[in-house]
PDB file of N, CA and C in Angstrom:
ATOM      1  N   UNK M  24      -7.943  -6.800  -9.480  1.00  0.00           N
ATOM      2  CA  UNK M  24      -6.792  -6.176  -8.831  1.00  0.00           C
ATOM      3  C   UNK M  24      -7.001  -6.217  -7.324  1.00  0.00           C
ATOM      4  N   UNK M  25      -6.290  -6.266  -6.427  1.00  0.00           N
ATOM      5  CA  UNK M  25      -6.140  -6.931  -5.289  1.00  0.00           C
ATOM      6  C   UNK M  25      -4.838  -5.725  -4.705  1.00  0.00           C
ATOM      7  N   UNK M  26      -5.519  -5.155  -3.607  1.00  0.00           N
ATOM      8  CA  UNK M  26      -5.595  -3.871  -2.952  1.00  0.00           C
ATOM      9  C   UNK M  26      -4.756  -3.777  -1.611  1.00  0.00           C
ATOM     10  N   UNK M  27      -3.599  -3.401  -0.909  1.00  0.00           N
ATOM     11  CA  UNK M  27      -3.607  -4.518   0.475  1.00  0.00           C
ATOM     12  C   UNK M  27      -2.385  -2.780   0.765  1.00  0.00           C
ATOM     13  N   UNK M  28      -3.185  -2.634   1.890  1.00  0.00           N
ATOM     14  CA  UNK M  28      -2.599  -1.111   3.311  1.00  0.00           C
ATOM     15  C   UNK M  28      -1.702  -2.114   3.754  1.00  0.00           C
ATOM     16  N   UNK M  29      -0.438  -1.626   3.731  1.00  0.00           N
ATOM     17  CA  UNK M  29       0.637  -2.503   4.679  1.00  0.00           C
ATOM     18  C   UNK M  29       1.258  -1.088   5.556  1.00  0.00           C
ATOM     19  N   UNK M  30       0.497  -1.044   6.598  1.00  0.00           N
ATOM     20  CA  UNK M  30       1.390  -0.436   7.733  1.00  0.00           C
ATOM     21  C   UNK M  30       2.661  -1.253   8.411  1.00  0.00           C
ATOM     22  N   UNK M  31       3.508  -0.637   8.522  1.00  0.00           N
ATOM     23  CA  UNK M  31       5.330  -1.060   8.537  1.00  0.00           C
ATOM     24  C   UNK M  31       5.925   0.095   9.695  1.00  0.00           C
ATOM     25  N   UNK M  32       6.207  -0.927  10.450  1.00  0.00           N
ATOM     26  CA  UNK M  32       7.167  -0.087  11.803  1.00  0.00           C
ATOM     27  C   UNK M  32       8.581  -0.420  11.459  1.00  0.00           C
ATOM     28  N   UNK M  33       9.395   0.416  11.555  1.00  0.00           N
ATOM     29  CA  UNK M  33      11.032   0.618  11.262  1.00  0.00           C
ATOM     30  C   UNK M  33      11.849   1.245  12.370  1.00  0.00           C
ATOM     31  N   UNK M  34      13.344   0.927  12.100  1.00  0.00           N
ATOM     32  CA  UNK M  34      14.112   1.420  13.014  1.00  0.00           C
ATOM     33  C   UNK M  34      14.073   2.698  12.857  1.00  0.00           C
ATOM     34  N   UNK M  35      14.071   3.251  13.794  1.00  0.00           N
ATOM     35  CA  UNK M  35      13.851   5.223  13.433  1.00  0.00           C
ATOM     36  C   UNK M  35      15.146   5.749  12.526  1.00  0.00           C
ATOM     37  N   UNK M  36      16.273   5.421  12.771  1.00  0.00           N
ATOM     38  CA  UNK M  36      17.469   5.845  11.710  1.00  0.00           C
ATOM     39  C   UNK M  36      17.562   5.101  10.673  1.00  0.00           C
ATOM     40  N   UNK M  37      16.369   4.548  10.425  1.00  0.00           N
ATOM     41  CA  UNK M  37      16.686   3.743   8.443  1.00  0.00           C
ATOM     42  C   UNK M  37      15.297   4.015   7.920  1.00  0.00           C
ATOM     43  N   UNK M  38      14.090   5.208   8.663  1.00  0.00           N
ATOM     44  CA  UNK M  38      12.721   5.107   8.294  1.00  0.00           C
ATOM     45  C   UNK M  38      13.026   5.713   6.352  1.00  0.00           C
ATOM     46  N   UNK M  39      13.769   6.534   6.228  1.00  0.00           N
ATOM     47  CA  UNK M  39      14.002   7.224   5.121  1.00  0.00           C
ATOM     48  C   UNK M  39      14.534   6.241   3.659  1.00  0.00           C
ATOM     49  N   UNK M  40      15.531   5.155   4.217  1.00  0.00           N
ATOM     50  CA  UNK M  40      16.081   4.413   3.080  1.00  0.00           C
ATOM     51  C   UNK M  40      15.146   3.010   3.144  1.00  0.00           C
ATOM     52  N   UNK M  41      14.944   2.739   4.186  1.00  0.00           N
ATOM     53  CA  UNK M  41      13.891   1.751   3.872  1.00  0.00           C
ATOM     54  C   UNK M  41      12.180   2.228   2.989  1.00  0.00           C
ATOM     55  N   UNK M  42      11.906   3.736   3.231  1.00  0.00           N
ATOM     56  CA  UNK M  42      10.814   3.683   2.705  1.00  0.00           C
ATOM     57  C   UNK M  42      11.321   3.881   1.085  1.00  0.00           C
ATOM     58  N   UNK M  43      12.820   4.430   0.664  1.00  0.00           N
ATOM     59  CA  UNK M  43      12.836   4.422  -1.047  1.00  0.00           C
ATOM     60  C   UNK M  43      12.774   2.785  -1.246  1.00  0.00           C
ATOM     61  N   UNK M  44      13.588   2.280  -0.592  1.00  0.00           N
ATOM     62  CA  UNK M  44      13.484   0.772  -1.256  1.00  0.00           C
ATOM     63  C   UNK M  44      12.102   0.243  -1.166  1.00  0.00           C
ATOM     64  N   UNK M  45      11.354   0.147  -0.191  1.00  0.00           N
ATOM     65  CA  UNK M  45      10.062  -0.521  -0.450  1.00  0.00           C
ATOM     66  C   UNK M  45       9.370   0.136  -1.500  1.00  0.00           C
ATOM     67  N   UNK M  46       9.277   1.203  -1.876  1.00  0.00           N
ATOM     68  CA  UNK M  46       8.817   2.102  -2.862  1.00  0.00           C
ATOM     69  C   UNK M  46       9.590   1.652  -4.455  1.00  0.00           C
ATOM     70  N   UNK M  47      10.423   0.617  -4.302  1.00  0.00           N
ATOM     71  CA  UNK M  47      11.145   0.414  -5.958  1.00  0.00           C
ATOM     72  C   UNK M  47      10.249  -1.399  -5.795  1.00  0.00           C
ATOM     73  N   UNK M  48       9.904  -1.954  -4.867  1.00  0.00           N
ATOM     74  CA  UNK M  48       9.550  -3.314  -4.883  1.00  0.00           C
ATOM     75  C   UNK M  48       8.409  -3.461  -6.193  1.00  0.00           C
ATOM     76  N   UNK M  49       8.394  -4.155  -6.856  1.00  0.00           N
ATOM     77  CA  UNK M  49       7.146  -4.578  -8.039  1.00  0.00           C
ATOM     78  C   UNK M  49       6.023  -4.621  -6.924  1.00  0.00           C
ATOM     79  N   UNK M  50       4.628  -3.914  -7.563  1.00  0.00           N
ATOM     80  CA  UNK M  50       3.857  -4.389  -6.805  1.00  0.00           C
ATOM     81  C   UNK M  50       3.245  -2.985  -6.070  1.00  0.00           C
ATOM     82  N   UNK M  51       4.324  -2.134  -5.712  1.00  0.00           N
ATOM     83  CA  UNK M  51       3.969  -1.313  -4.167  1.00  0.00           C
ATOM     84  C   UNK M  51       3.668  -0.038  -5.139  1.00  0.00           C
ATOM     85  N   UNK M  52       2.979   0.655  -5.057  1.00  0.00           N
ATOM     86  CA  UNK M  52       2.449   1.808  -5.891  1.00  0.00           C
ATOM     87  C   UNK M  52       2.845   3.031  -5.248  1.00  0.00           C
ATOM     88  N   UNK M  53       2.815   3.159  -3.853  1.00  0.00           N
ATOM     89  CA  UNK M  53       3.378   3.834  -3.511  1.00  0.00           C
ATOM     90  C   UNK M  53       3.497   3.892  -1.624  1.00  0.00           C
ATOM     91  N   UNK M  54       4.395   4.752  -1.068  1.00  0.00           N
ATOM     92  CA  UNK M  54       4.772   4.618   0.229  1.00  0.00           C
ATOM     93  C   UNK M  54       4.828   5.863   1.081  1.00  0.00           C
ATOM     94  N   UNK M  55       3.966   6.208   2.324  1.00  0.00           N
ATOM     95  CA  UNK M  55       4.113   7.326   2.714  1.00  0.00           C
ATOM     96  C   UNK M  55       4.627   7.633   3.998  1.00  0.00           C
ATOM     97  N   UNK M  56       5.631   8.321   4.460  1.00  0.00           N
ATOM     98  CA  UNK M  56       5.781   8.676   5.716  1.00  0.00           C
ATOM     99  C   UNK M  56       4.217   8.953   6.092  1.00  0.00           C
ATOM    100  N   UNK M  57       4.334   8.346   7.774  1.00  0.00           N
ATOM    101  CA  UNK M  57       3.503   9.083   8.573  1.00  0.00           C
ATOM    102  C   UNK M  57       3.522   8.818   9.795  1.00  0.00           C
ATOM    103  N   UNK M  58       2.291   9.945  10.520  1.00  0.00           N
ATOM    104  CA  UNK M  58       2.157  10.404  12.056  1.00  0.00           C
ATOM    105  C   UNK M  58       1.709   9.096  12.088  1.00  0.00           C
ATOM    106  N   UNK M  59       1.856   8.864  13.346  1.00  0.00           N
ATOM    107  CA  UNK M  59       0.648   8.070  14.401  1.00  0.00           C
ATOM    108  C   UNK M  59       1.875   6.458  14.711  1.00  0.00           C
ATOM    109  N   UNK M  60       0.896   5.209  14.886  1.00  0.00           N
ATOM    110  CA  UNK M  60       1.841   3.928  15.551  1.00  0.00           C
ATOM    111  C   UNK M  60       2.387   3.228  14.531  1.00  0.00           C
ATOM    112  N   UNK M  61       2.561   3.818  13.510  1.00  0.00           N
ATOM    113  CA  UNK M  61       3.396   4.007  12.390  1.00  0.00           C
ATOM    114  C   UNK M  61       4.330   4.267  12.028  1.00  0.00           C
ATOM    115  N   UNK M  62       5.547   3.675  11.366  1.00  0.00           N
ATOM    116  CA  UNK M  62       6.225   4.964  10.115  1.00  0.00           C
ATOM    117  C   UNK M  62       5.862   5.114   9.270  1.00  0.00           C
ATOM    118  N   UNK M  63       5.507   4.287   8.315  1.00  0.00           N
ATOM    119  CA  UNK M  63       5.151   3.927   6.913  1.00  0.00           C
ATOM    120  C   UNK M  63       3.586   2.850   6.803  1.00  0.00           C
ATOM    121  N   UNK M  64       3.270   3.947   5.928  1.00  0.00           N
ATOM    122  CA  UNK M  64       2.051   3.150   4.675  1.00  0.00           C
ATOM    123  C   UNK M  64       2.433   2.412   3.659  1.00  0.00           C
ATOM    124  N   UNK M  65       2.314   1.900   2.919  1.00  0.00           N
ATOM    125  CA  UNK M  65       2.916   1.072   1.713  1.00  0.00           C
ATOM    126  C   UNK M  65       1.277   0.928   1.235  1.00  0.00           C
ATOM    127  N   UNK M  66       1.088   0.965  -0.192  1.00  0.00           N
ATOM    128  CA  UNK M  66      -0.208   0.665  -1.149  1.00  0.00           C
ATOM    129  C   UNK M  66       0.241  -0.299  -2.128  1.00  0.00           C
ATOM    130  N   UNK M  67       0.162  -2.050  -1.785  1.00  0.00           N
ATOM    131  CA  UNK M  67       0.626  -2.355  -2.967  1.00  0.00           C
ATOM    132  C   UNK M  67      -0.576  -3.205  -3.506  1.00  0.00           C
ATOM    133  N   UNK M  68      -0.470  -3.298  -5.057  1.00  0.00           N
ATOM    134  CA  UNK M  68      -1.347  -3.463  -5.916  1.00  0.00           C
ATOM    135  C   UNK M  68      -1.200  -4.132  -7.096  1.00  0.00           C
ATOM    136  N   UNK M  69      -1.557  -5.878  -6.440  1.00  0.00           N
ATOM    137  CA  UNK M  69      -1.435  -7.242  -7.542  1.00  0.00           C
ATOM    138  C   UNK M  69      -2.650  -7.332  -7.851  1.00  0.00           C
ATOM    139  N   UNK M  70      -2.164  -8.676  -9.023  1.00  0.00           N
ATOM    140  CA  UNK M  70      -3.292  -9.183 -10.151  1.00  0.00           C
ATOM    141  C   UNK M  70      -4.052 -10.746  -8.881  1.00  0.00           C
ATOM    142  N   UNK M  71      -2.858 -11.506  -7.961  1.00  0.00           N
ATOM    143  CA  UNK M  71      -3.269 -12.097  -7.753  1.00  0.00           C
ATOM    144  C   UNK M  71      -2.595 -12.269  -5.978  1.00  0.00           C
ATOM    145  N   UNK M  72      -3.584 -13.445  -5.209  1.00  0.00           N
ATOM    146  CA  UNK M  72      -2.990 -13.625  -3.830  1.00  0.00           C
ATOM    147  C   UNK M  72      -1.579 -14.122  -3.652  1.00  0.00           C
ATOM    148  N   UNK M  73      -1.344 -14.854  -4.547  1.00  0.00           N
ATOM    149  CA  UNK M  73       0.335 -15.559  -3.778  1.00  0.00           C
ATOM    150  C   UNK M  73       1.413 -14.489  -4.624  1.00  0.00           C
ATOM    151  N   UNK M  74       1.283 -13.762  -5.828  1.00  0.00           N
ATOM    152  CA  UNK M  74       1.718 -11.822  -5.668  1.00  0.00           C
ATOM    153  C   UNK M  74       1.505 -10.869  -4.293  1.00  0.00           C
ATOM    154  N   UNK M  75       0.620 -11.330  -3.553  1.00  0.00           N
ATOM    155  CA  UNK M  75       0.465 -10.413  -2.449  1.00  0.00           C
ATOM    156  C   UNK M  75       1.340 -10.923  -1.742  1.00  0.00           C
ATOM    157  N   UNK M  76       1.369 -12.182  -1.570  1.00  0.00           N
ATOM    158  CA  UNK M  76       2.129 -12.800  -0.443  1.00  0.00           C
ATOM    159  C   UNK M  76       3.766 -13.028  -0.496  1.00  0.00           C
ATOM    160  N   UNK M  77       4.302 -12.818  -2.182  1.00  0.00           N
ATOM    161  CA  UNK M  77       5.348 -12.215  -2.371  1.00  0.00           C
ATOM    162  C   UNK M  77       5.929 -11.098  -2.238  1.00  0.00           C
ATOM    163  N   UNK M  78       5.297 -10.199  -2.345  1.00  0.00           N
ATOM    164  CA  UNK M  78       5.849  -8.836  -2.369  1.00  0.00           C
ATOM    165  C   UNK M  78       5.787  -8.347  -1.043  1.00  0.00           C
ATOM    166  N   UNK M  79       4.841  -8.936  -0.073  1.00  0.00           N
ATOM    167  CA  UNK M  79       4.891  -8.176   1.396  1.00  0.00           C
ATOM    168  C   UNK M  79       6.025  -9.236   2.476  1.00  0.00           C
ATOM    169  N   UNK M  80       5.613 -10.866   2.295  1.00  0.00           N
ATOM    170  CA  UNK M  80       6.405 -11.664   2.706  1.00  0.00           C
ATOM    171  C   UNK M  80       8.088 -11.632   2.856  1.00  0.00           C
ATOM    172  N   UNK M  81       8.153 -11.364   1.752  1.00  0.00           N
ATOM    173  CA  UNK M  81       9.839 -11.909   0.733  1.00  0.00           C
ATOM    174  C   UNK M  81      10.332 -10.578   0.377  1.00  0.00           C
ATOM    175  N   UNK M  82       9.753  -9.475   0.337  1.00  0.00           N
ATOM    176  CA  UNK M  82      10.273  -8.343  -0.138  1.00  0.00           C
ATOM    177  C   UNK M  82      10.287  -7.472   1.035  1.00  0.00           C
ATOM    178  N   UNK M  83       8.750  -6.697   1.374  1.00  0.00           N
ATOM    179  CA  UNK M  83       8.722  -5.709   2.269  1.00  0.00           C
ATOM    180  C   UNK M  83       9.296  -6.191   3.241  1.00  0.00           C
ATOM    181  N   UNK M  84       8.838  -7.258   4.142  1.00  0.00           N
ATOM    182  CA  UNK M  84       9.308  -7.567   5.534  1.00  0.00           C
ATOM    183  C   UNK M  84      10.693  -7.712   5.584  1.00  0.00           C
ATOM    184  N   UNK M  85      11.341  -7.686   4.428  1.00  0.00           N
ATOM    185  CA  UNK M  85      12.878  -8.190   4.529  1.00  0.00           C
ATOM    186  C   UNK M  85      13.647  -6.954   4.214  1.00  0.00           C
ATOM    187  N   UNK M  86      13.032  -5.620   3.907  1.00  0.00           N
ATOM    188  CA  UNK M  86      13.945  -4.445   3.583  1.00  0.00           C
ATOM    189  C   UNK M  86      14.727  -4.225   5.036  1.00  0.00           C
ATOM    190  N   UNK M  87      15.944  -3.961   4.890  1.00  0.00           N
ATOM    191  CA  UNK M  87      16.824  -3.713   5.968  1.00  0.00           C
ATOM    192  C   UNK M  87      15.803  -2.179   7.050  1.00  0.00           C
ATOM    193  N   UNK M  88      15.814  -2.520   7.895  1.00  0.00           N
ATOM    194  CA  UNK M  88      15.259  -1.251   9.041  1.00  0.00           C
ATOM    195  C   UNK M  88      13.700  -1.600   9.196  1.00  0.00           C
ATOM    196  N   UNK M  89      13.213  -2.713   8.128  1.00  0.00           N
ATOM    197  CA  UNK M  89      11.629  -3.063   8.570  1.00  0.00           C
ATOM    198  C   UNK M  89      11.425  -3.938   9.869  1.00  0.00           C
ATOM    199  N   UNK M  90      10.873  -3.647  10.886  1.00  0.00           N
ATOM    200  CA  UNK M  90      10.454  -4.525  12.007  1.00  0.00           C
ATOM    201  C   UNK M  90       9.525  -5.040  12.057  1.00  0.00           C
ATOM    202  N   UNK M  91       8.520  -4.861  11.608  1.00  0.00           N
ATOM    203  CA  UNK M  91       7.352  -5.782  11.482  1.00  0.00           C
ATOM    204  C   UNK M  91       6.227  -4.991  10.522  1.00  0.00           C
ATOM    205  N   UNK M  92       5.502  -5.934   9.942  1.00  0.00           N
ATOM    206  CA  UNK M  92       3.983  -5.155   8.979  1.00  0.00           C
ATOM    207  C   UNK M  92       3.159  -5.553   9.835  1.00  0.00           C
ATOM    208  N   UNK M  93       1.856  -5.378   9.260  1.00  0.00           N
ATOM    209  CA  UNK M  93      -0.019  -5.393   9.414  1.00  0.00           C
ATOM    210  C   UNK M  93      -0.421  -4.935   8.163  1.00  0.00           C
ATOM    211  N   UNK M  94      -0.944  -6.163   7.220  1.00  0.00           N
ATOM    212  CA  UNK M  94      -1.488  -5.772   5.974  1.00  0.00           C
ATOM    213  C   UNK M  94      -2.973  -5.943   6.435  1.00  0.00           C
ATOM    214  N   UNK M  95      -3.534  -5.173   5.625  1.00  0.00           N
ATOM    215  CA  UNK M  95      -5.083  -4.667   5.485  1.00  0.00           C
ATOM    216  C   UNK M  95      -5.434  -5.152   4.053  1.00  0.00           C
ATOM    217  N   UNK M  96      -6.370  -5.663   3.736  1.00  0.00           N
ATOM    218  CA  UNK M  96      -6.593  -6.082   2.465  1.00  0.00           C
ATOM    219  C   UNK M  96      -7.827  -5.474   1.912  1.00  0.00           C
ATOM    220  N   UNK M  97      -7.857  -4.434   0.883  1.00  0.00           N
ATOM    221  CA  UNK M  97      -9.247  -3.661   0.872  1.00  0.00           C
ATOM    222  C   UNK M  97     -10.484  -5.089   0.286  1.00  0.00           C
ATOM    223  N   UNK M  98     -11.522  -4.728   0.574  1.00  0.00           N
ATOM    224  CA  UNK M  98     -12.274  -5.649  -0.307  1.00  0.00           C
ATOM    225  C   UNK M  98     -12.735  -4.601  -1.767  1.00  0.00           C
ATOM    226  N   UNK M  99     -13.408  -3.283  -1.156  1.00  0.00           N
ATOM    227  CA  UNK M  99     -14.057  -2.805  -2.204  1.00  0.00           C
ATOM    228  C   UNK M  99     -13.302  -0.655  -1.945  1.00  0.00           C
ATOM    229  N   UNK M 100     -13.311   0.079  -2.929  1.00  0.00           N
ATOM    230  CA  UNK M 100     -12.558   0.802  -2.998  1.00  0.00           C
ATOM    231  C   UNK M 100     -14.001   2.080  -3.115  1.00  0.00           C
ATOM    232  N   UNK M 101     -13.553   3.190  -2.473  1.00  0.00           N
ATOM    233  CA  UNK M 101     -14.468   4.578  -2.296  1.00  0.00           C
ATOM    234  C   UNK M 101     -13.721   5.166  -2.923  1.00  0.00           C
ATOM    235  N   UNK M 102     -14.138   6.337  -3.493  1.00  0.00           N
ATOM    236  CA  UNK M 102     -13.280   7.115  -3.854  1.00  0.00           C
ATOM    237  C   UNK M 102     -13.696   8.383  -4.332  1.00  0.00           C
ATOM    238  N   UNK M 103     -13.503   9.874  -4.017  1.00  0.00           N
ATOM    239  CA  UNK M 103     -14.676  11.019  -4.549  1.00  0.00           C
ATOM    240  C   UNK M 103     -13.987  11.073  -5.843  1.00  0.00           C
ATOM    241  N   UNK M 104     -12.592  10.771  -5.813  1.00  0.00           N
ATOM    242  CA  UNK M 104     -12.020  11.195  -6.996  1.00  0.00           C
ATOM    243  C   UNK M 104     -12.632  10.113  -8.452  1.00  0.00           C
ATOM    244  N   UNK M 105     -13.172   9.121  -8.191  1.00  0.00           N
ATOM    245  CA  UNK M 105     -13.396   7.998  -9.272  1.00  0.00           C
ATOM    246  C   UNK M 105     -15.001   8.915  -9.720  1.00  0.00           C
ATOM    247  N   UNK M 106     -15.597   9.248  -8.429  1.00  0.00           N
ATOM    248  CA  UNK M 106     -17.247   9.715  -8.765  1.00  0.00           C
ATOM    249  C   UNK M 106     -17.148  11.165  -9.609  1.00  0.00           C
ATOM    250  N   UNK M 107     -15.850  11.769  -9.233  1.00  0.00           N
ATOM    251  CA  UNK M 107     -15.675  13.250  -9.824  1.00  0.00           C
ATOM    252  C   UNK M 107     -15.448  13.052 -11.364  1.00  0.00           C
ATOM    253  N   UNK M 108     -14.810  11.716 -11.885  1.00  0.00           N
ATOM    254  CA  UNK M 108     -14.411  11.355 -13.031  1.00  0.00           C
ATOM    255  C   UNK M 108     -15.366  10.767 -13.817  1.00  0.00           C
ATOM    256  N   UNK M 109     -16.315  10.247 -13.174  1.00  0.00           N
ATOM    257  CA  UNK M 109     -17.723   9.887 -13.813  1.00  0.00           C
ATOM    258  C   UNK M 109     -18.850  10.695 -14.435  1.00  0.00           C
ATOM    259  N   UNK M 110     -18.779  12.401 -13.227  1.00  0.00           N
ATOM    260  CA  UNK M 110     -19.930  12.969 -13.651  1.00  0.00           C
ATOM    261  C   UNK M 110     -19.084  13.581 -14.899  1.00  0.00           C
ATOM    262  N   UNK M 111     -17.703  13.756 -14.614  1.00  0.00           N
ATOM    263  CA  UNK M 111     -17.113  14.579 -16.025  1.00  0.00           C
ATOM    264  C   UNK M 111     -17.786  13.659 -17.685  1.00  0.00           C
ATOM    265  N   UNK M 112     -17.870  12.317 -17.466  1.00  0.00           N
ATOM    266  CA  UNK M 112     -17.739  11.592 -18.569  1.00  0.00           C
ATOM    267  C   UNK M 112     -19.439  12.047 -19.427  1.00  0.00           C
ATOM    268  N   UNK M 113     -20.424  12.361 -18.247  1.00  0.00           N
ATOM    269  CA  UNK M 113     -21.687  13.247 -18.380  1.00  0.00           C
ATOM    270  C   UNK M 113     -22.384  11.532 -18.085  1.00  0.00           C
ATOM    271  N   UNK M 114     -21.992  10.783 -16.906  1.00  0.00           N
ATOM    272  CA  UNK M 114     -22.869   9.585 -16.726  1.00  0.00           C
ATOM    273  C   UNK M 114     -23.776  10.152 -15.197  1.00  0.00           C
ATOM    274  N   UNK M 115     -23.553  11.575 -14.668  1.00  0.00           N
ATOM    275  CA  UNK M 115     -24.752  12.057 -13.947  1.00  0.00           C
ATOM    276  C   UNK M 115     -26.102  11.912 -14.337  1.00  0.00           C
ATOM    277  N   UNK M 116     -27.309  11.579 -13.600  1.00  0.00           N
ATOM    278  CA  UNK M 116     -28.501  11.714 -13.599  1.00  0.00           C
ATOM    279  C   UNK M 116     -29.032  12.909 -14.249  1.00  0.00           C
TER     280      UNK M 116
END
């Protein structure tokens, strides 16, 4: 599975309908308003690269009010919540 942060700058009066639509695209797991040189986060999450390059290419960049992305592509994933789910399973030391 193949992991990719798409920070997305928008017109300030469409930040709201552009983030439901990128949020219905196959692919995008989910989308968050936010602070900072930002509007929007986008988390989307394929099986393969030319899926990545569909869904951010051909989809995100083209929602009406999107001005430009910067995808981030995770390599490897942290998480306290995955380690909290492990010691539950009793795979602690």
């Amino acid at each position: 599975m193949l992991t990719a942060i798409v920070h997305i700058d928008c017109d300030a009066a469409r930040i709201p309908e552009a983030a439901a639509q990128i949020a219905e695209i196959d692919g995008v797991s989910e989308v968050y308003s936010v602070t900072g040189e930002v509007d929007l986060i986008a988390l989307v999450r394929v099986r393969e690269h030319e899926t990545l390059a569909d869904v951010i290419a051909d989809h995100v960049s083209k929602v009406p009010g999107v001005l430009r992305t910067q995808t981030y592509i995770a390599f490897r994933a942290y998480s306290r919540h995955d380690l909290e789910q492990a010691f539950a399973l009793g795979l602690e030391d």
